[in-house]
């Protein structure tokens, strides 16, 4: 068991680092594209400068996403050979197509970075559209493997042998569309709020410099509007995701809500901590009938409880806390975007209260934390299965020894990598201050 925990921890650490860069690699290109479109429409050179500066940051982040993604791929083969045997025979299609998606993203990002001033306005837009398409396609294709793990399709196992393989059936597994949508909209929301977070911090530091303040204010409002829209879409998609759990992974839904007994008119429990001994959620707030409605759009829907399943099939009960953290942060981000838009657009205020500015500052880190919560919830909530009801995680893990040493080694590598990319970003933007670029632009 310790061997399995070490293997899961190592891969979880890799994905925990990679998903930050991968998510921003999807979200920020959309913000760059929107800034470029705003520039072409309004001729406001501030948006052109935003697009250029954000592109430099995106290129640095992509440079880190590549090695962390490569490490994740290598670890899949090294740590989970049983799983990769099935994937190689059934679900290799997303990996093959993803190569082309990444190629498109990298190629057209390079064109925009190095030739934006030498190509037509139309080609600038086309390049950024292809970057955005390549980025989101890459994320969706890789995440489709995760969707397949929860709702496997397109093959059968007969007497231990994989038969009746249908690659497209596996590709378009029951949760593909919903999972793909969730990955895309949550990444767009995260990228927007990271932009808003940085802009709010810069506004706090440039209150006495009107030109800088106005520039960052435009970026902040852009981030809040885009982030608010996609946070709301993420919430709608979350409803669809809950209905998929109800249909395909009922014990995961029960674990997310701390529901032990099968019941109709099931309440939705917000907050609290799941107690295995008393089979209750301590200090939680119950919303009557809401879980039944969330599961199947009916208040009298019968929702299966954990006690309907063998205890070895139960997911870890702390996923209730992860689920609440993810939903709570998402709700807060929607509220912050509404507050910011109403304050600026409708109340016509040109400055924000300091407490609200600091709330905007933490919105970016909170959005990233929500992505981490969601990823851990999705993967941990599927346990003990690596392929739901077909292969247990313990059956897939490598038999190689000395994983503890590799875990420590990768921990050091990731610590160095995160510090290095932070220093590179700080160094680049200090060497290319906004004040100078604004002066050159004028």
CSV table of C-alpha atoms in Angstrom, one decimal:
chain,number,residue,atom,x,y,z
A,1,UNK,CA,0.0,0.0,0.0
A,2,UNK,CA,2.8,2.4,0.8
A,3,UNK,CA,4.3,1.7,-2.6
A,4,UNK,CA,1.0,2.6,-4.3
A,5,UNK,CA,0.7,5.8,-2.2
A,6,UNK,CA,4.2,6.8,-3.2
A,7,UNK,CA,3.4,6.2,-6.9
A,8,UNK,CA,0.2,8.1,-6.7
A,9,UNK,CA,1.8,11.0,-4.8
A,10,UNK,CA,4.6,11.2,-7.4
A,11,UNK,CA,2.3,11.4,-10.3
A,12,UNK,CA,-0.1,13.7,-8.4
A,13,UNK,CA,2.8,16.1,-7.7
A,14,UNK,CA,3.7,16.1,-11.4
A,15,UNK,CA,0.2,16.8,-12.5
A,16,UNK,CA,-0.3,19.4,-9.7
A,17,UNK,CA,2.6,21.4,-11.1
A,18,UNK,CA,1.9,20.7,-14.8
A,19,UNK,CA,-1.8,21.7,-14.6
A,20,UNK,CA,-1.0,25.2,-13.5
A,21,UNK,CA,1.1,25.9,-16.6
A,22,UNK,CA,-1.3,23.9,-18.8
A,23,UNK,CA,-4.3,25.8,-17.5
A,24,UNK,CA,-2.7,29.2,-18.0
A,25,UNK,CA,-1.5,28.0,-21.4
A,26,UNK,CA,-5.2,27.6,-22.4
A,27,UNK,CA,-6.6,30.7,-20.7
A,28,UNK,CA,-4.0,33.4,-21.5
A,29,UNK,CA,-4.0,32.9,-25.3
A,30,UNK,CA,-7.8,33.7,-25.3
A,31,UNK,CA,-7.0,36.9,-23.3
A,32,UNK,CA,-4.3,37.8,-25.9
A,33,UNK,CA,-6.7,37.2,-28.7
A,34,UNK,CA,-9.4,39.3,-27.1
A,35,UNK,CA,-6.9,42.1,-26.5
A,36,UNK,CA,-5.8,42.0,-30.1
A,37,UNK,CA,-9.4,42.1,-31.3
A,38,UNK,CA,-10.1,45.1,-29.0
A,39,UNK,CA,-7.1,46.9,-30.5
A,40,UNK,CA,-8.3,46.2,-34.0
A,41,UNK,CA,-11.8,47.5,-33.2
A,42,UNK,CA,-10.9,50.5,-31.0
A,43,UNK,CA,-7.4,51.4,-32.2
A,44,UNK,CA,-6.5,51.8,-28.5
A,45,UNK,CA,-2.9,50.9,-28.4
A,46,UNK,CA,-3.1,49.9,-24.8
A,47,UNK,CA,-4.8,46.7,-25.9
A,48,UNK,CA,-2.0,46.1,-28.5
A,49,UNK,CA,0.6,46.5,-25.7
A,50,UNK,CA,-1.4,44.1,-23.4
A,51,UNK,CA,-1.4,41.5,-26.2
A,52,UNK,CA,2.3,41.8,-26.7
A,53,UNK,CA,3.3,41.7,-23.0
A,54,UNK,CA,0.9,38.8,-22.2
A,55,UNK,CA,2.3,36.9,-25.2
A,56,UNK,CA,5.8,37.1,-23.8
A,57,UNK,CA,4.5,35.7,-20.5
A,58,UNK,CA,2.6,33.0,-22.3
A,59,UNK,CA,5.7,31.9,-24.2
A,60,UNK,CA,7.6,31.5,-21.0
A,61,UNK,CA,4.8,29.5,-19.4
A,62,UNK,CA,4.6,27.3,-22.5
A,63,UNK,CA,8.3,26.7,-22.2
A,64,UNK,CA,7.7,25.2,-18.7
A,65,UNK,CA,4.5,23.4,-19.6
A,66,UNK,CA,6.4,21.4,-22.3
A,67,UNK,CA,8.9,19.6,-19.9
A,68,UNK,CA,6.3,19.1,-17.1
A,69,UNK,CA,4.0,17.6,-19.6
A,70,UNK,CA,6.8,15.4,-21.0
A,71,UNK,CA,7.6,14.2,-17.5
A,72,UNK,CA,3.9,13.4,-16.9
A,73,UNK,CA,3.9,11.3,-20.1
A,74,UNK,CA,7.0,9.4,-19.0
A,75,UNK,CA,5.6,8.8,-15.5
A,76,UNK,CA,2.4,7.4,-17.0
A,77,UNK,CA,4.5,4.7,-18.7
A,78,UNK,CA,6.9,4.1,-15.8
A,79,UNK,CA,4.4,4.1,-12.9
A,80,UNK,CA,1.2,2.7,-14.4
A,81,UNK,CA,2.2,0.0,-16.9
A,82,UNK,CA,-1.1,-1.9,-16.5
A,83,UNK,CA,-3.1,1.2,-17.3
A,84,UNK,CA,-0.9,2.1,-20.3
A,85,UNK,CA,-1.4,-1.3,-21.8
A,86,UNK,CA,-5.1,-0.7,-22.0
A,87,UNK,CA,-4.6,2.9,-23.2
A,88,UNK,CA,-2.1,1.8,-25.8
A,89,UNK,CA,-4.6,-0.6,-27.3
A,90,UNK,CA,-7.8,1.4,-26.8
A,91,UNK,CA,-7.3,5.1,-26.2
A,92,UNK,CA,-4.1,6.1,-28.0
A,93,UNK,CA,-6.0,8.3,-30.5
A,94,UNK,CA,-6.1,11.5,-28.3
A,95,UNK,CA,-2.3,11.3,-27.7
A,96,UNK,CA,-1.7,11.0,-31.5
A,97,UNK,CA,-4.0,14.0,-32.4
A,98,UNK,CA,-2.6,16.1,-29.5
A,99,UNK,CA,0.8,16.2,-31.2
A,100,UNK,CA,-0.8,18.1,-34.1
A,101,UNK,CA,-2.7,20.4,-31.7
A,102,UNK,CA,0.6,21.3,-29.9
A,103,UNK,CA,2.4,21.8,-33.2
A,104,UNK,CA,-0.3,24.3,-34.3
A,105,UNK,CA,-0.1,26.2,-31.0
A,106,UNK,CA,3.7,26.4,-30.9
A,107,UNK,CA,4.0,27.3,-34.6
A,108,UNK,CA,1.6,30.2,-34.6
A,109,UNK,CA,2.6,31.5,-31.2
A,110,UNK,CA,6.1,31.7,-32.6
A,111,UNK,CA,4.8,33.6,-35.7
A,112,UNK,CA,2.9,36.1,-33.5
A,113,UNK,CA,5.9,36.6,-31.1
A,114,UNK,CA,8.5,37.2,-33.7
A,115,UNK,CA,6.5,38.6,-36.7
A,116,UNK,CA,3.5,40.5,-35.3
A,117,UNK,CA,4.8,43.8,-36.5
A,118,UNK,CA,5.6,42.4,-40.0
A,119,UNK,CA,2.3,40.6,-40.8
A,120,UNK,CA,-1.1,42.0,-41.7
A,121,UNK,CA,-3.8,42.7,-39.1
A,122,UNK,CA,-5.8,39.8,-40.4
A,123,UNK,CA,-2.9,37.4,-40.1
A,124,UNK,CA,-2.3,38.5,-36.5
A,125,UNK,CA,-5.8,37.6,-35.6
A,126,UNK,CA,-5.6,34.3,-37.6
A,127,UNK,CA,-2.4,33.4,-35.8
A,128,UNK,CA,-3.9,34.0,-32.4
A,129,UNK,CA,-7.1,32.1,-33.2
A,130,UNK,CA,-4.9,29.1,-34.2
A,131,UNK,CA,-2.9,29.5,-31.0
A,132,UNK,CA,-6.1,29.5,-28.9
A,133,UNK,CA,-7.5,26.5,-30.8
A,134,UNK,CA,-4.3,24.5,-30.6
A,135,UNK,CA,-4.0,25.2,-26.8
A,136,UNK,CA,-7.5,24.2,-25.9
A,137,UNK,CA,-7.5,21.2,-28.3
A,138,UNK,CA,-4.3,20.0,-26.6
A,139,UNK,CA,-5.8,20.3,-23.2
A,140,UNK,CA,-9.1,18.7,-24.2
A,141,UNK,CA,-7.4,15.7,-26.0
A,142,UNK,CA,-5.2,14.9,-23.0
A,143,UNK,CA,-8.0,15.3,-20.5
A,144,UNK,CA,-10.2,13.0,-22.6
A,145,UNK,CA,-8.0,10.2,-21.3
A,146,UNK,CA,-9.2,11.1,-17.8
A,147,UNK,CA,-12.8,11.2,-19.0
A,148,UNK,CA,-12.3,7.7,-20.4
A,149,UNK,CA,-11.0,6.5,-17.0
A,150,UNK,CA,-14.3,7.5,-15.4
A,151,UNK,CA,-16.6,6.4,-18.2
A,152,UNK,CA,-14.7,3.7,-20.2
A,153,UNK,CA,-16.1,2.7,-23.5
A,154,UNK,CA,-15.1,1.2,-26.9
A,155,UNK,CA,-13.7,-2.1,-25.7
A,156,UNK,CA,-14.3,-5.3,-23.7
A,157,UNK,CA,-12.1,-7.5,-21.6
A,158,UNK,CA,-12.8,-11.2,-22.1
A,159,UNK,CA,-10.8,-13.7,-20.1
A,160,UNK,CA,-8.2,-11.0,-19.4
A,161,UNK,CA,-7.8,-10.1,-23.1
A,162,UNK,CA,-8.9,-6.8,-24.6
A,163,UNK,CA,-11.3,-7.3,-27.5
A,164,UNK,CA,-13.8,-5.5,-29.7
A,165,UNK,CA,-11.7,-2.3,-29.7
A,166,UNK,CA,-13.5,0.7,-31.1
A,167,UNK,CA,-11.1,3.7,-30.9
A,168,UNK,CA,-13.7,6.3,-31.8
A,169,UNK,CA,-16.1,4.7,-29.3
A,170,UNK,CA,-13.5,5.1,-26.7
A,171,UNK,CA,-12.7,8.7,-27.8
A,172,UNK,CA,-16.3,9.8,-27.7
A,173,UNK,CA,-17.0,8.1,-24.3
A,174,UNK,CA,-20.1,9.3,-22.3
A,175,UNK,CA,-18.3,12.0,-20.4
A,176,UNK,CA,-16.1,13.4,-23.2
A,177,UNK,CA,-18.2,16.4,-24.1
A,178,UNK,CA,-18.9,17.5,-20.6
A,179,UNK,CA,-15.3,17.0,-19.4
A,180,UNK,CA,-13.9,18.8,-22.5
A,181,UNK,CA,-16.3,21.7,-21.8
A,182,UNK,CA,-15.3,21.9,-18.2
A,183,UNK,CA,-11.6,21.9,-19.0
A,184,UNK,CA,-12.0,24.7,-21.5
A,185,UNK,CA,-14.3,27.1,-19.6
A,186,UNK,CA,-12.5,26.7,-16.3
A,187,UNK,CA,-9.1,27.4,-18.0
A,188,UNK,CA,-10.5,30.5,-19.6
A,189,UNK,CA,-11.9,31.7,-16.3
A,190,UNK,CA,-8.6,31.0,-14.5
A,191,UNK,CA,-6.5,32.8,-17.2
A,192,UNK,CA,-8.8,35.8,-17.0
A,193,UNK,CA,-8.7,36.1,-13.2
A,194,UNK,CA,-4.9,35.7,-13.2
A,195,UNK,CA,-4.7,38.7,-15.5
A,196,UNK,CA,-7.2,40.6,-13.3
A,197,UNK,CA,-5.2,39.7,-10.2
A,198,UNK,CA,-1.9,41.1,-11.6
A,199,UNK,CA,-3.7,44.2,-12.9
A,200,UNK,CA,-5.3,44.9,-9.5
A,201,UNK,CA,-2.0,44.5,-7.8
A,202,UNK,CA,-0.3,46.9,-10.2
A,203,UNK,CA,-3.2,49.4,-9.8
A,204,UNK,CA,-2.6,49.4,-6.0
A,205,UNK,CA,1.0,50.3,-6.7
A,206,UNK,CA,0.4,52.9,-9.3
A,207,UNK,CA,-2.4,55.0,-7.7
A,208,UNK,CA,-0.3,58.2,-8.2
A,209,UNK,CA,0.6,57.4,-11.8
A,210,UNK,CA,-2.6,58.0,-13.8
A,211,UNK,CA,-1.3,56.6,-17.1
A,212,UNK,CA,-0.2,53.3,-15.6
A,213,UNK,CA,-3.3,53.2,-13.5
A,214,UNK,CA,-5.6,53.5,-16.5
A,215,UNK,CA,-3.7,50.8,-18.4
A,216,UNK,CA,-4.0,48.3,-15.6
A,217,UNK,CA,-7.6,49.3,-15.0
A,218,UNK,CA,-8.5,48.3,-18.6
A,219,UNK,CA,-6.8,45.0,-18.1
A,220,UNK,CA,-8.6,44.5,-14.8
A,221,UNK,CA,-12.0,45.1,-16.3
A,222,UNK,CA,-11.3,42.8,-19.2
A,223,UNK,CA,-10.2,40.1,-16.8
A,224,UNK,CA,-13.3,40.5,-14.6
A,225,UNK,CA,-15.7,40.4,-17.5
A,226,UNK,CA,-14.2,37.4,-19.2
A,227,UNK,CA,-13.5,35.6,-15.9
A,228,UNK,CA,-17.1,36.2,-14.8
A,229,UNK,CA,-18.6,34.9,-18.0
A,230,UNK,CA,-16.5,31.7,-18.0
A,231,UNK,CA,-16.9,31.2,-14.2
A,232,UNK,CA,-20.7,31.2,-14.7
A,233,UNK,CA,-20.3,28.7,-17.6
A,234,UNK,CA,-18.1,26.6,-15.4
A,235,UNK,CA,-20.9,26.5,-12.8
A,236,UNK,CA,-23.5,25.4,-15.5
A,237,UNK,CA,-21.1,22.8,-16.7
A,238,UNK,CA,-20.7,21.6,-13.1
A,239,UNK,CA,-24.4,20.8,-13.0
A,240,UNK,CA,-23.9,18.6,-16.1
A,241,UNK,CA,-20.9,16.9,-14.4
A,242,UNK,CA,-22.9,16.1,-11.3
A,243,UNK,CA,-25.6,14.4,-13.5
A,244,UNK,CA,-22.9,12.3,-15.1
A,245,UNK,CA,-21.7,11.2,-11.7
A,246,UNK,CA,-25.2,10.3,-10.7
A,247,UNK,CA,-25.5,8.1,-13.8
A,248,UNK,CA,-22.1,6.6,-14.1
A,249,UNK,CA,-20.2,7.0,-10.8
A,250,UNK,CA,-22.9,7.2,-8.1
A,251,UNK,CA,-20.5,6.4,-5.2
A,252,UNK,CA,-18.3,9.4,-6.2
A,253,UNK,CA,-21.4,11.7,-6.0
A,254,UNK,CA,-22.3,10.2,-2.7
A,255,UNK,CA,-18.8,10.8,-1.4
A,256,UNK,CA,-18.7,14.4,-2.7
A,257,UNK,CA,-21.9,15.1,-0.6
A,258,UNK,CA,-21.2,12.9,2.4
A,259,UNK,CA,-24.4,10.9,1.7
A,260,UNK,CA,-24.4,7.5,3.4
A,261,UNK,CA,-28.0,6.4,3.1
A,262,UNK,CA,-29.9,6.2,-0.2
A,263,UNK,CA,-32.7,8.8,-0.2
A,264,UNK,CA,-35.1,10.7,-2.3
A,265,UNK,CA,-35.5,14.5,-1.8
A,266,UNK,CA,-31.8,14.4,-0.9
A,267,UNK,CA,-30.3,17.5,0.6
A,268,UNK,CA,-27.2,19.3,-0.7
A,269,UNK,CA,-24.7,19.7,2.1
A,270,UNK,CA,-22.5,22.8,2.0
A,271,UNK,CA,-19.3,22.9,4.2
A,272,UNK,CA,-18.5,20.7,7.1
A,273,UNK,CA,-16.4,17.5,7.3
A,274,UNK,CA,-17.5,14.0,6.6
A,275,UNK,CA,-17.4,11.7,9.7
A,276,UNK,CA,-17.1,8.0,8.8
A,277,UNK,CA,-18.0,6.9,12.4
A,278,UNK,CA,-21.3,8.8,12.7
A,279,UNK,CA,-21.9,8.7,8.9
A,280,UNK,CA,-22.8,12.4,8.9
A,281,UNK,CA,-21.3,15.7,7.7
A,282,UNK,CA,-20.4,17.6,10.8
A,283,UNK,CA,-21.1,21.3,10.8
A,284,UNK,CA,-22.5,21.2,7.3
A,285,UNK,CA,-25.4,23.3,6.1
A,286,UNK,CA,-28.1,21.4,4.3
A,287,UNK,CA,-30.2,22.7,1.4
A,288,UNK,CA,-33.3,20.5,1.3
A,289,UNK,CA,-33.9,18.5,-1.9
A,290,UNK,CA,-31.1,20.3,-3.7
A,291,UNK,CA,-28.9,17.2,-4.3
A,292,UNK,CA,-31.8,15.3,-5.9
A,293,UNK,CA,-32.4,18.2,-8.2
A,294,UNK,CA,-28.7,18.6,-9.0
A,295,UNK,CA,-28.5,14.9,-9.9
A,296,UNK,CA,-31.5,14.6,-12.2
A,297,UNK,CA,-33.5,17.8,-12.3
A,298,UNK,CA,-36.2,16.4,-10.1
A,299,UNK,CA,-36.6,17.0,-6.3
A,300,UNK,CA,-37.8,13.4,-5.8
A,301,UNK,CA,-34.9,11.8,-7.5
A,302,UNK,CA,-33.5,8.9,-5.5
A,303,UNK,CA,-29.7,9.4,-4.9
A,304,UNK,CA,-27.7,6.3,-3.9
A,305,UNK,CA,-25.7,6.5,-0.7
A,306,UNK,CA,-22.3,5.1,0.1
A,307,UNK,CA,-23.8,2.2,2.1
A,308,UNK,CA,-25.2,0.8,-1.1
A,309,UNK,CA,-21.6,0.0,-2.2
A,310,UNK,CA,-18.9,-2.2,-0.7
A,311,UNK,CA,-16.7,-0.1,1.5
A,312,UNK,CA,-13.6,-0.9,-0.6
A,313,UNK,CA,-15.3,0.9,-3.4
A,314,UNK,CA,-15.8,4.1,-1.4
A,315,UNK,CA,-13.7,7.1,-2.5
A,316,UNK,CA,-11.7,9.0,0.2
A,317,UNK,CA,-14.3,10.9,2.2
A,318,UNK,CA,-12.2,14.1,2.2
A,319,UNK,CA,-13.4,14.7,-1.4
A,320,UNK,CA,-16.4,16.4,0.2
A,321,UNK,CA,-14.1,19.2,1.3
A,322,UNK,CA,-12.4,19.4,-2.1
A,323,UNK,CA,-15.8,19.6,-3.8
A,324,UNK,CA,-16.9,22.4,-1.5
A,325,UNK,CA,-13.6,24.3,-1.9
A,326,UNK,CA,-13.9,24.1,-5.7
A,327,UNK,CA,-17.6,25.2,-5.7
A,328,UNK,CA,-17.0,27.9,-3.0
A,329,UNK,CA,-14.2,29.5,-4.9
A,330,UNK,CA,-16.1,29.4,-8.2
A,331,UNK,CA,-19.1,31.1,-6.5
A,332,UNK,CA,-16.8,33.8,-5.0
A,333,UNK,CA,-15.2,34.5,-8.3
A,334,UNK,CA,-18.6,35.0,-9.9
A,335,UNK,CA,-19.5,37.4,-7.1
A,336,UNK,CA,-16.3,39.4,-7.5
A,337,UNK,CA,-16.8,39.8,-11.2
A,338,UNK,CA,-20.3,41.0,-10.7
A,339,UNK,CA,-19.2,43.5,-8.0
A,340,UNK,CA,-16.5,44.8,-10.2
A,341,UNK,CA,-18.6,45.2,-13.3
A,342,UNK,CA,-21.5,46.8,-11.4
A,343,UNK,CA,-19.2,49.2,-9.5
A,344,UNK,CA,-17.3,50.3,-12.7
A,345,UNK,CA,-19.9,50.0,-15.5
A,346,UNK,CA,-23.2,50.7,-13.9
A,347,UNK,CA,-22.3,52.9,-10.9
A,348,UNK,CA,-19.7,54.7,-13.0
A,349,UNK,CA,-17.1,54.7,-10.2
A,350,UNK,CA,-13.6,55.1,-11.4
A,351,UNK,CA,-11.8,53.8,-8.3
A,352,UNK,CA,-12.5,50.7,-6.3
A,353,UNK,CA,-12.5,50.3,-2.5
A,354,UNK,CA,-9.2,49.0,-1.2
A,355,UNK,CA,-10.8,45.9,0.3
A,356,UNK,CA,-12.3,45.1,-3.1
A,357,UNK,CA,-9.0,45.7,-4.8
A,358,UNK,CA,-7.3,43.2,-2.5
A,359,UNK,CA,-10.1,40.7,-3.2
A,360,UNK,CA,-9.3,41.1,-6.9
A,361,UNK,CA,-5.6,40.5,-6.2
A,362,UNK,CA,-6.3,37.1,-4.5
A,363,UNK,CA,-8.8,36.1,-7.3
A,364,UNK,CA,-6.0,34.7,-9.5
A,365,UNK,CA,-4.4,32.5,-6.8
A,366,UNK,CA,-7.9,31.3,-5.8
A,367,UNK,CA,-8.8,30.4,-9.4
A,368,UNK,CA,-5.6,28.3,-9.6
A,369,UNK,CA,-6.4,26.7,-6.3
A,370,UNK,CA,-9.8,25.8,-7.5
A,371,UNK,CA,-8.3,24.1,-10.5
A,372,UNK,CA,-6.1,22.1,-8.2
A,373,UNK,CA,-9.0,21.2,-6.0
A,374,UNK,CA,-11.0,20.1,-9.0
A,375,UNK,CA,-8.3,18.0,-10.4
A,376,UNK,CA,-7.6,16.2,-7.2
A,377,UNK,CA,-11.3,15.7,-6.6
A,378,UNK,CA,-11.8,14.2,-10.1
A,379,UNK,CA,-8.9,11.8,-9.8
A,380,UNK,CA,-9.1,10.9,-6.1
A,381,UNK,CA,-12.9,10.6,-6.2
A,382,UNK,CA,-12.5,7.8,-8.8
A,383,UNK,CA,-10.4,5.7,-6.4
A,384,UNK,CA,-9.9,2.8,-6.0
A,385,UNK,CA,-10.3,2.5,-9.8
A,386,UNK,CA,-7.8,3.7,-12.5
A,387,UNK,CA,-10.4,2.6,-15.1
A,388,UNK,CA,-13.8,2.6,-13.4
A,389,UNK,CA,-15.1,-0.8,-12.5
A,390,UNK,CA,-12.6,-2.4,-14.9
A,391,UNK,CA,-9.1,-2.0,-13.4
A,392,UNK,CA,-8.1,-1.0,-9.9
A,393,UNK,CA,-5.2,1.4,-9.4
A,394,UNK,CA,-3.4,-1.2,-7.3
A,395,UNK,CA,-3.5,-3.6,-10.3
A,396,UNK,CA,-2.0,-1.0,-12.6
A,397,UNK,CA,1.0,0.2,-10.5
A,398,UNK,CA,4.6,-0.6,-11.3
A,399,UNK,CA,6.5,-3.2,-9.3
A,400,UNK,CA,9.7,-1.2,-9.5
A,401,UNK,CA,11.3,-0.3,-6.1
A,402,UNK,CA,12.9,2.8,-4.8
A,403,UNK,CA,10.1,5.2,-5.8
A,404,UNK,CA,10.8,7.2,-2.6
A,405,UNK,CA,14.1,8.3,-4.0
A,406,UNK,CA,12.5,9.3,-7.3
A,407,UNK,CA,9.8,11.2,-5.4
A,408,UNK,CA,12.4,13.2,-3.5
A,409,UNK,CA,14.3,13.9,-6.8
A,410,UNK,CA,11.2,15.1,-8.6
A,411,UNK,CA,10.2,17.3,-5.7
A,412,UNK,CA,13.6,19.1,-5.9
A,413,UNK,CA,13.3,19.4,-9.7
A,414,UNK,CA,9.8,21.0,-9.5
A,415,UNK,CA,10.8,23.3,-6.7
A,416,UNK,CA,13.8,24.6,-8.8
A,417,UNK,CA,11.5,24.8,-11.9
A,418,UNK,CA,8.8,26.9,-10.2
A,419,UNK,CA,11.4,29.2,-8.6
A,420,UNK,CA,13.2,29.5,-11.9
A,421,UNK,CA,10.2,30.4,-14.0
A,422,UNK,CA,9.1,32.9,-11.4
A,423,UNK,CA,12.5,34.6,-11.5
A,424,UNK,CA,12.5,34.6,-15.3
A,425,UNK,CA,9.1,36.3,-15.4
A,426,UNK,CA,10.2,38.9,-12.9
A,427,UNK,CA,13.5,39.5,-14.6
A,428,UNK,CA,11.9,39.9,-18.1
A,429,UNK,CA,9.2,42.4,-17.0
A,430,UNK,CA,11.7,44.4,-14.9
A,431,UNK,CA,14.0,44.6,-17.9
A,432,UNK,CA,11.0,45.7,-20.0
A,433,UNK,CA,9.0,48.0,-17.7
A,434,UNK,CA,5.5,49.1,-18.8
A,435,UNK,CA,6.5,52.8,-18.4
A,436,UNK,CA,9.1,52.5,-21.1
A,437,UNK,CA,6.9,50.7,-23.5
A,438,UNK,CA,4.1,53.2,-23.0
A,439,UNK,CA,6.5,56.0,-23.6
A,440,UNK,CA,7.9,54.3,-26.8
A,441,UNK,CA,4.3,53.7,-28.0
A,442,UNK,CA,3.4,57.4,-27.7
